[in-house]
Amino acid sequence: MPTRHFDLAIAGGTLVTMSSRMDIIENASIGISGGRIALVDTNRTLAADRIIDARGGLILPGLVNTHTHLPMVCFRGLADDLPLMDWLHHHIFPMEARFVNKQMVRDGAMLAIAEMILSGTTTCCDGYFFENQIAEAALAGGMRAVAAQGFADSATPDHPQYEKMMAAAGRFVERWLPHAPMITPAFFCHSPYTCSPRTLVNVKAAAREAGILYLTHLLENRDEIDTIEKRYGRKPVQHLHHLDVLDDRTVAVHCNWMSPEDIALFADLGVSVSHNPASSMKLAAGVAPIPLMLEKGIAVGLGTDGSASNNDLDLFQEMDLSAKVHKATLLDPTVMSAETVLKMATIEGARVLGMDRLIGSVEVGKQADIIILDMNQPHLTPLYNPYSQIVYAARGGDVKTSIIDGKPVMENRRLLTMDLPAVMERVRAIAAHIQSEHQSAIRTSPVDI
């Protein structure tokens, strides 16, 4: 007879825990109370307010997207098949200057959150403008988020003056710190080539004072090496090291052109990395030396980047690409195993965000961020190795149930936290406006950064 009563229970199914022991539990029994995992066992009869039947399913931790720009769903498919710098300077930056506002950011973020929940992501790290609106959208949509307020030296859509930008950053942290770990504030400097040394240093100082993460794009493109060396006399990683902004609370995004010396420095300093293979492949920006980073003990998570450069937010696709691109480029089928890549999408992604004690695995005491895959699919039959099936065969659309902070946010493919048709209609209206003025926007002078 059951002796404990839980808020929510999951019964049946195969549990891929992603614990340090990498346990796989058949006919799993999971009890959830107060938003946390209170019991993990097998073949137990559980008493709960609600019991989710997971028989025949695959249960795993919710996926962790370590880098994205949620509102950029509004630019999805608008500028494709372009080199990175052309894409940024002649398309994305001018369109952001023209179209990004609070409403666009809020509605775009809501649509992106829906897309992520429907494809198994339960935690994301966003870096953009009007980050208050993104944090509000995440809270409303039930998504766990690291919300990183964006900084650049040029006038940004939300803060045309540098002094106001810095003052608003402090208020942003004060507002959202009490909401952690559901919403965790952070700071995001766009890149070493769009942020001056003053901005990079001041934002890092503010992040250190607040005890929050500091993120930046780094070495996404080979041209960045020459640009930074000509401006400052140092290559990008050494430039940031000289400014003392690299430490164990820094997340570097992309890192496609890291040298062995750069990697050794990151390992010494404890810098984490967000790997975004789909975006980098689409922009022909390069392939990050992730196997070497992992060999040196660097924490590496997966990210989708924004929908303007991916063009979706499906971490299952990202896992598949991450495993395969490194095998192909290194001519070595043994690198980036399915287990390694799934770690990057779960527990290692959580470590990148400083949240591995809270999320990233299904273990007693952790927040209950859990997804269930429907394995009764032709492309998932038969099942021999759960890790292989998740990384090489599963798709975001195979997720049938998503639980965040102990609350179901999607069941049987039905989103429970928002009116999705209404959100999509609002984004279509935004897109119609963008489409009508798109050519005019990109004919304007590129944003000078």
Coordinates of C-alpha atoms in Angstrom, one line a residue:
M1 CA 0.0 0.0 0.0
P2 CA 1.3 3.5 -0.8
T3 CA 2.3 5.5 2.3
R4 CA 3.2 8.8 0.7
H5 CA 0.9 11.1 -1.2
F6 CA 2.4 13.2 -4.0
D7 CA 1.1 16.2 -6.0
L8 CA 1.9 14.5 -9.2
A9 CA 3.2 11.0 -10.2
I10 CA 4.5 9.4 -13.3
A11 CA 3.9 5.7 -13.6
G12 CA 5.4 3.3 -16.1
G13 CA 7.8 3.9 -19.0
T14 CA 11.5 3.7 -19.3
L15 CA 13.4 6.5 -17.4
V16 CA 16.7 7.8 -18.7
T17 CA 17.9 9.6 -15.5
M18 CA 21.0 11.3 -16.8
S19 CA 22.4 10.9 -13.3
S20 CA 26.1 10.5 -12.7
R21 CA 25.6 6.8 -12.9
M22 CA 23.6 7.1 -16.1
D23 CA 20.9 4.9 -14.7
I24 CA 18.1 3.6 -16.9
I25 CA 15.0 2.5 -14.9
E26 CA 12.3 0.3 -16.5
N27 CA 8.7 0.6 -15.3
A28 CA 9.7 3.8 -13.5
S29 CA 7.8 5.4 -10.6
I30 CA 8.3 9.1 -10.0
G31 CA 6.7 11.1 -7.3
I32 CA 6.6 14.9 -7.4
S33 CA 5.8 17.3 -4.5
G34 CA 6.2 21.0 -4.3
G35 CA 7.7 21.2 -7.7
R36 CA 10.5 18.8 -6.8
I37 CA 11.2 15.2 -7.5
A38 CA 10.5 13.4 -4.2
L39 CA 10.8 9.7 -5.3
V40 CA 12.4 7.8 -8.1
D41 CA 11.9 4.0 -8.0
T42 CA 10.5 1.2 -10.1
N43 CA 7.3 -0.9 -9.9
R44 CA 5.8 1.2 -7.1
T45 CA 2.2 1.9 -6.6
L46 CA 1.9 5.7 -6.0
A47 CA -0.8 7.8 -4.5
A48 CA -1.0 11.3 -6.0
D49 CA -3.4 14.1 -6.9
R50 CA -2.7 13.2 -10.5
I51 CA -1.0 10.2 -12.1
I52 CA 0.4 10.4 -15.6
D53 CA 0.5 7.0 -17.3
A54 CA 3.9 6.8 -19.1
R55 CA 3.7 3.1 -20.1
G56 CA 5.4 2.6 -23.4
G57 CA 7.0 6.0 -23.3
L58 CA 10.6 7.2 -22.7
I59 CA 11.0 9.5 -19.7
L60 CA 14.0 11.9 -19.5
P61 CA 15.0 15.3 -18.1
G62 CA 13.6 18.3 -19.9
L63 CA 16.1 19.6 -22.4
V64 CA 18.2 22.7 -21.7
N65 CA 18.7 25.3 -24.5
T66 CA 21.8 27.2 -23.5
H67 CA 21.5 30.0 -26.2
T68 CA 18.7 31.5 -28.1
H69 CA 17.1 34.8 -29.1
L70 CA 13.4 34.0 -28.7
P71 CA 11.7 37.0 -30.4
M72 CA 13.7 36.3 -33.6
V73 CA 11.0 33.8 -34.5
C74 CA 9.4 36.9 -36.0
F75 CA 12.3 37.0 -38.6
R76 CA 12.2 33.3 -39.3
G77 CA 12.9 32.7 -43.0
L78 CA 13.3 36.4 -43.9
A79 CA 17.0 36.4 -44.6
D80 CA 18.5 33.0 -45.5
D81 CA 21.6 31.6 -47.4
L82 CA 23.8 34.6 -46.6
P83 CA 27.3 34.9 -45.0
L84 CA 27.2 35.8 -41.3
M85 CA 28.4 39.4 -41.5
D86 CA 26.2 40.2 -44.6
W87 CA 23.2 38.6 -42.7
L88 CA 23.9 40.6 -39.6
H89 CA 24.8 44.0 -40.9
H90 CA 22.5 44.2 -44.0
H91 CA 19.5 42.3 -42.8
I92 CA 19.2 41.5 -39.0
F93 CA 20.6 44.7 -37.5
P94 CA 18.5 47.0 -39.7
M95 CA 15.4 45.0 -39.2
E96 CA 15.9 45.0 -35.4
A97 CA 16.4 48.7 -35.5
R98 CA 13.1 49.2 -37.4
F99 CA 10.8 46.5 -36.0
V100 CA 11.9 45.4 -32.5
N101 CA 9.6 46.8 -29.8
K102 CA 8.0 45.6 -26.6
Q103 CA 5.0 44.0 -28.3
M104 CA 7.0 42.2 -30.9
V105 CA 9.3 40.9 -28.3
R106 CA 6.5 39.7 -26.0
D107 CA 4.5 38.0 -28.8
G108 CA 7.6 36.5 -30.5
A109 CA 8.8 35.2 -27.1
M110 CA 5.5 33.5 -26.4
L111 CA 5.5 31.8 -29.8
A112 CA 9.1 30.6 -29.2
I113 CA 8.2 29.3 -25.8
A114 CA 5.3 27.3 -27.3
E115 CA 7.6 25.9 -29.9
M116 CA 10.2 24.9 -27.2
I117 CA 7.7 23.3 -24.9
L118 CA 6.2 21.3 -27.7
S119 CA 9.6 20.0 -28.6
G120 CA 10.8 19.1 -25.1
T121 CA 12.8 22.1 -24.0
T122 CA 12.1 23.0 -20.4
T123 CA 14.9 25.5 -19.7
C124 CA 16.2 28.2 -22.1
C125 CA 18.8 30.9 -21.9
D126 CA 17.7 33.9 -23.9
G127 CA 19.8 37.0 -24.8
Y128 CA 18.0 39.9 -26.5
F129 CA 16.5 43.4 -26.0
F130 CA 13.4 44.3 -23.9
E131 CA 14.4 41.3 -21.7
N132 CA 11.7 42.2 -19.2
Q133 CA 9.1 41.3 -21.7
I134 CA 10.9 38.0 -22.4
A135 CA 11.0 37.1 -18.7
E136 CA 7.3 38.0 -18.4
A137 CA 6.5 35.7 -21.4
A138 CA 8.6 32.9 -19.9
L139 CA 6.8 33.2 -16.6
A140 CA 3.4 33.3 -18.3
G141 CA 4.2 30.4 -20.5
G142 CA 5.6 28.2 -17.8
M143 CA 9.2 28.1 -19.2
R144 CA 12.2 28.0 -16.9
A145 CA 14.5 30.7 -18.3
V146 CA 17.8 32.5 -17.9
A147 CA 16.9 35.9 -19.2
A148 CA 20.0 37.8 -20.3
Q149 CA 19.6 41.5 -21.0
G150 CA 21.4 42.4 -24.1
F151 CA 24.1 45.1 -24.5
A152 CA 25.9 46.7 -27.4
D153 CA 27.7 50.0 -28.0
S154 CA 25.3 51.2 -30.7
A155 CA 21.8 52.4 -29.7
T156 CA 19.7 49.3 -29.0
P157 CA 16.0 49.1 -29.6
D158 CA 15.2 49.3 -25.9
H159 CA 17.9 51.7 -24.7
P160 CA 19.2 54.4 -27.1
Q161 CA 21.6 55.8 -24.5
Y162 CA 24.5 53.9 -22.8
E163 CA 23.9 55.4 -19.4
K164 CA 20.2 54.5 -19.4
M165 CA 21.1 51.0 -20.6
M166 CA 23.4 50.5 -17.5
A167 CA 20.9 52.0 -15.1
A168 CA 18.1 49.8 -16.4
A169 CA 20.3 46.7 -16.0
G170 CA 20.4 47.1 -12.3
R171 CA 16.6 47.5 -12.1
F172 CA 16.3 44.4 -14.3
V173 CA 18.3 42.3 -11.9
E174 CA 16.4 43.6 -8.9
R175 CA 13.1 42.8 -10.5
W176 CA 13.9 39.2 -11.5
L177 CA 16.3 37.8 -8.9
P178 CA 13.4 37.0 -6.6
H179 CA 11.9 34.8 -9.3
A180 CA 14.9 32.4 -9.5
P181 CA 15.3 29.6 -10.3
M182 CA 12.2 29.9 -12.5
I183 CA 13.4 33.1 -14.0
T184 CA 17.1 33.9 -13.5
P185 CA 18.5 37.3 -14.7
A186 CA 21.8 37.5 -16.6
F187 CA 23.7 39.9 -18.8
F188 CA 24.5 39.4 -22.5
C189 CA 27.2 41.4 -24.3
H190 CA 26.5 40.8 -28.0
S191 CA 30.2 40.3 -29.0
P192 CA 33.7 41.7 -28.7
Y193 CA 33.2 43.5 -32.1
T194 CA 29.9 45.1 -31.1
C195 CA 30.9 46.0 -27.5
S196 CA 33.8 48.2 -26.7
P197 CA 36.2 47.3 -23.9
R198 CA 34.3 49.8 -21.7
T199 CA 31.0 48.0 -22.2
L200 CA 32.5 44.5 -21.8
V201 CA 34.2 45.5 -18.6
N202 CA 31.4 47.5 -17.0
V203 CA 28.8 44.8 -17.8
K204 CA 31.0 42.1 -16.4
A205 CA 31.6 44.2 -13.2
A206 CA 27.8 44.6 -12.8
A207 CA 27.3 40.9 -13.4
R208 CA 29.9 40.0 -10.8
E209 CA 28.4 42.4 -8.3
A210 CA 25.0 40.8 -8.8
G211 CA 26.3 37.2 -8.9
I212 CA 24.8 36.5 -12.2
L213 CA 25.9 34.9 -15.5
Y214 CA 27.7 36.9 -18.2
L215 CA 27.3 35.7 -21.8
T216 CA 28.8 36.8 -25.1
H217 CA 29.0 35.6 -28.7
L218 CA 32.7 34.7 -29.4
L219 CA 34.6 33.5 -32.4
E220 CA 31.4 32.7 -34.3
N221 CA 33.1 33.7 -37.6
R222 CA 36.8 33.5 -38.7
D223 CA 36.7 37.2 -39.7
E224 CA 36.3 38.1 -36.0
I225 CA 39.9 37.1 -35.4
D226 CA 41.2 39.8 -37.8
T227 CA 38.7 42.4 -36.7
I228 CA 39.6 42.2 -33.0
E229 CA 43.3 41.9 -33.6
K230 CA 43.4 45.0 -35.8
R231 CA 41.4 47.0 -33.3
Y232 CA 43.0 45.9 -30.1
G233 CA 46.3 44.1 -30.9
R234 CA 45.1 40.8 -29.5
K235 CA 43.0 37.9 -30.7
P236 CA 39.5 37.6 -29.4
V237 CA 40.0 35.3 -26.5
Q238 CA 43.2 37.0 -25.3
H239 CA 41.4 40.3 -25.7
L240 CA 38.6 39.2 -23.3
H241 CA 41.2 37.6 -20.9
H242 CA 43.1 40.9 -20.9
L243 CA 39.9 42.7 -19.9
D244 CA 39.3 40.2 -17.1
V245 CA 35.8 39.2 -18.2
L246 CA 36.5 35.4 -18.5
D247 CA 35.7 33.3 -15.4
D248 CA 33.5 30.5 -14.2
R249 CA 30.4 32.7 -14.5
T250 CA 31.1 33.4 -18.2
V251 CA 29.3 31.6 -21.0
A252 CA 30.9 31.9 -24.5
V253 CA 28.6 31.2 -27.4
H254 CA 29.7 29.5 -30.6
C255 CA 33.5 29.4 -30.2
N256 CA 33.9 28.0 -33.7
W257 CA 37.5 29.2 -34.2
M258 CA 39.0 28.4 -30.8
S259 CA 42.7 27.5 -30.9
P260 CA 44.2 24.8 -28.6
E261 CA 45.7 27.7 -26.5
D262 CA 42.2 29.3 -26.2
I263 CA 40.7 26.0 -25.1
A264 CA 43.4 25.5 -22.5
L265 CA 42.8 29.0 -21.1
F266 CA 39.0 28.3 -20.9
A267 CA 39.7 25.1 -19.1
D268 CA 41.9 26.9 -16.6
L269 CA 39.4 29.7 -16.0
G270 CA 36.3 27.6 -15.9
V271 CA 34.6 29.3 -18.8
S272 CA 31.6 27.4 -20.2
V273 CA 30.6 27.1 -23.9
S274 CA 27.3 27.0 -25.7
H275 CA 27.5 25.0 -29.0
N276 CA 25.0 25.9 -31.7
P277 CA 25.8 23.6 -34.6
A278 CA 22.7 24.2 -36.8
S279 CA 23.1 28.0 -36.9
S280 CA 26.8 27.8 -37.5
M281 CA 26.3 25.2 -40.3
K282 CA 23.6 27.3 -42.0
L283 CA 25.7 30.5 -41.9
A284 CA 28.9 28.5 -42.9
A285 CA 30.5 30.2 -39.8
G286 CA 32.6 27.2 -38.9
V287 CA 32.6 24.1 -36.7
A288 CA 33.6 24.5 -33.0
P289 CA 36.3 22.1 -31.8
I290 CA 33.9 20.6 -29.2
P291 CA 35.6 17.2 -28.8
L292 CA 38.8 18.9 -27.7
M293 CA 36.9 21.2 -25.3
L294 CA 35.2 18.1 -23.7
E295 CA 38.5 16.4 -23.4
K296 CA 39.8 19.4 -21.4
G297 CA 36.8 19.3 -19.1
I298 CA 35.1 22.4 -20.3
A299 CA 31.3 22.5 -19.7
V300 CA 29.6 22.5 -23.1
G301 CA 25.8 22.8 -23.6
L302 CA 23.7 22.9 -26.7
G303 CA 21.8 25.9 -28.1
T304 CA 19.6 26.5 -31.1
D305 CA 20.5 30.2 -31.5
G306 CA 17.6 32.3 -32.9
S307 CA 15.0 31.1 -35.4
A308 CA 16.4 33.6 -37.9
S309 CA 19.5 31.5 -38.3
N310 CA 18.4 28.0 -37.5
N311 CA 15.4 28.2 -38.4
D312 CA 13.7 26.3 -35.6
L313 CA 14.1 25.7 -31.8
D314 CA 14.2 21.9 -31.8
L315 CA 17.0 20.6 -29.6
F316 CA 16.4 17.0 -30.9
Q317 CA 17.6 18.3 -34.3
E318 CA 20.5 20.0 -32.5
M319 CA 21.6 16.8 -30.8
D320 CA 21.5 14.9 -34.1
L321 CA 23.5 17.5 -35.9
S322 CA 26.0 17.9 -33.1
A323 CA 26.8 14.2 -33.1
K324 CA 27.1 13.9 -36.8
V325 CA 29.0 17.1 -37.8
H326 CA 32.0 16.3 -35.6
K327 CA 32.1 12.7 -36.8
A328 CA 32.2 14.0 -40.4
T329 CA 34.7 16.8 -39.9
L330 CA 37.1 14.7 -37.8
L331 CA 36.5 11.5 -39.9
D332 CA 36.0 9.7 -36.7
P333 CA 32.7 7.9 -36.0
T334 CA 33.6 7.4 -32.3
V335 CA 33.6 11.1 -31.3
M336 CA 30.5 12.7 -29.8
S337 CA 28.6 9.6 -28.8
A338 CA 24.9 9.7 -28.3
E339 CA 25.4 9.6 -24.5
T340 CA 27.8 12.6 -24.7
V341 CA 25.4 14.6 -26.8
L342 CA 22.4 13.9 -24.6
K343 CA 24.5 15.1 -21.6
M344 CA 25.1 18.3 -23.5
A345 CA 21.3 18.8 -23.9
T346 CA 20.5 18.0 -20.3
I347 CA 22.9 17.8 -17.3
E348 CA 25.9 19.6 -19.0
G349 CA 23.6 22.3 -20.4
A350 CA 22.4 22.8 -16.8
R351 CA 26.1 23.0 -15.7
V352 CA 26.8 25.7 -18.3
L353 CA 24.0 27.8 -16.8
G354 CA 25.1 27.1 -13.2
M355 CA 21.9 25.1 -12.6
D356 CA 23.1 21.5 -12.5
R357 CA 22.2 21.1 -8.8
L358 CA 18.6 22.0 -9.7
I359 CA 17.9 20.5 -13.1
G360 CA 19.3 18.4 -15.9
S361 CA 18.7 14.9 -14.5
V362 CA 15.8 13.1 -12.9
E363 CA 16.9 12.6 -9.3
V364 CA 15.4 13.1 -5.9
G365 CA 15.6 16.7 -4.7
K366 CA 15.9 18.3 -8.1
Q367 CA 13.2 20.4 -9.7
A368 CA 10.7 18.3 -11.6
D369 CA 11.5 19.3 -15.2
I370 CA 10.6 16.1 -17.1
I371 CA 9.5 15.1 -20.6
I372 CA 7.9 11.9 -21.9
L373 CA 8.4 10.7 -25.5
D374 CA 5.8 8.7 -27.4
M375 CA 7.8 5.7 -28.6
N376 CA 4.9 4.2 -30.5
Q377 CA 6.1 5.6 -33.8
P378 CA 7.5 3.9 -36.9
H379 CA 10.8 5.8 -36.7
L380 CA 11.3 4.9 -33.1
T381 CA 10.6 1.2 -33.6
P382 CA 12.3 -1.1 -32.5
L383 CA 14.1 0.3 -29.4
Y384 CA 17.5 -1.2 -28.5
N385 CA 19.4 1.7 -27.1
P386 CA 17.5 4.7 -25.6
Y387 CA 20.5 7.1 -26.0
S388 CA 20.8 6.2 -29.7
Q389 CA 17.1 6.5 -30.2
I390 CA 16.8 9.9 -28.5
V391 CA 19.8 11.4 -30.4
Y392 CA 19.6 9.8 -33.9
A393 CA 15.9 9.0 -34.4
A394 CA 13.6 11.1 -32.1
R395 CA 12.2 14.5 -33.1
G396 CA 10.7 17.3 -31.1
G397 CA 7.3 16.3 -32.2
D398 CA 7.6 12.9 -30.5
V399 CA 7.4 14.6 -27.1
K400 CA 3.9 14.0 -25.8
T401 CA 4.2 15.5 -22.2
S402 CA 6.3 18.2 -20.8
I403 CA 6.5 19.0 -17.1
I404 CA 8.2 22.1 -15.7
D405 CA 8.7 22.9 -12.0
G406 CA 6.3 20.0 -11.3
K407 CA 3.5 21.4 -13.4
P408 CA 2.3 19.8 -16.7
V409 CA 2.7 22.5 -19.4
M410 CA 1.9 20.2 -22.3
E411 CA 0.0 16.9 -22.3
N412 CA -0.8 14.7 -25.3
R413 CA 0.6 17.4 -27.5
R414 CA -1.8 20.0 -26.1
L415 CA -0.2 23.2 -24.8
L416 CA -1.7 24.1 -21.4
T417 CA -0.1 27.5 -20.6
M418 CA -1.3 29.8 -23.4
D419 CA -3.8 30.3 -26.2
L420 CA -1.5 29.2 -29.0
P421 CA -3.8 30.1 -31.9
A422 CA -4.1 33.7 -30.6
V423 CA -0.4 33.9 -30.1
M424 CA 0.2 32.7 -33.7
E425 CA -2.3 35.2 -35.0
R426 CA -0.5 38.1 -33.3
V427 CA 2.8 37.0 -34.7
R428 CA 1.3 36.7 -38.2
A429 CA 0.1 40.3 -37.9
I430 CA 3.7 41.4 -36.9
A431 CA 5.1 39.4 -39.8
A432 CA 2.7 41.1 -42.2
H433 CA 4.0 44.5 -41.0
I434 CA 7.6 43.4 -41.3
Q435 CA 7.0 42.0 -44.8
S436 CA 5.4 45.2 -46.0
E437 CA 8.4 47.3 -44.9
H438 CA 11.2 44.7 -45.1
Q439 CA 12.9 46.0 -48.3
S440 CA 12.8 49.6 -47.0
A441 CA 14.4 48.5 -43.8
I442 CA 17.3 46.7 -45.3
R443 CA 17.9 49.5 -47.8
T444 CA 18.7 51.8 -44.9
S445 CA 22.3 52.1 -43.7
P446 CA 23.4 49.2 -41.7
V447 CA 23.6 49.7 -38.0
D448 CA 27.1 51.1 -37.3
I449 CA 28.7 48.8 -34.8

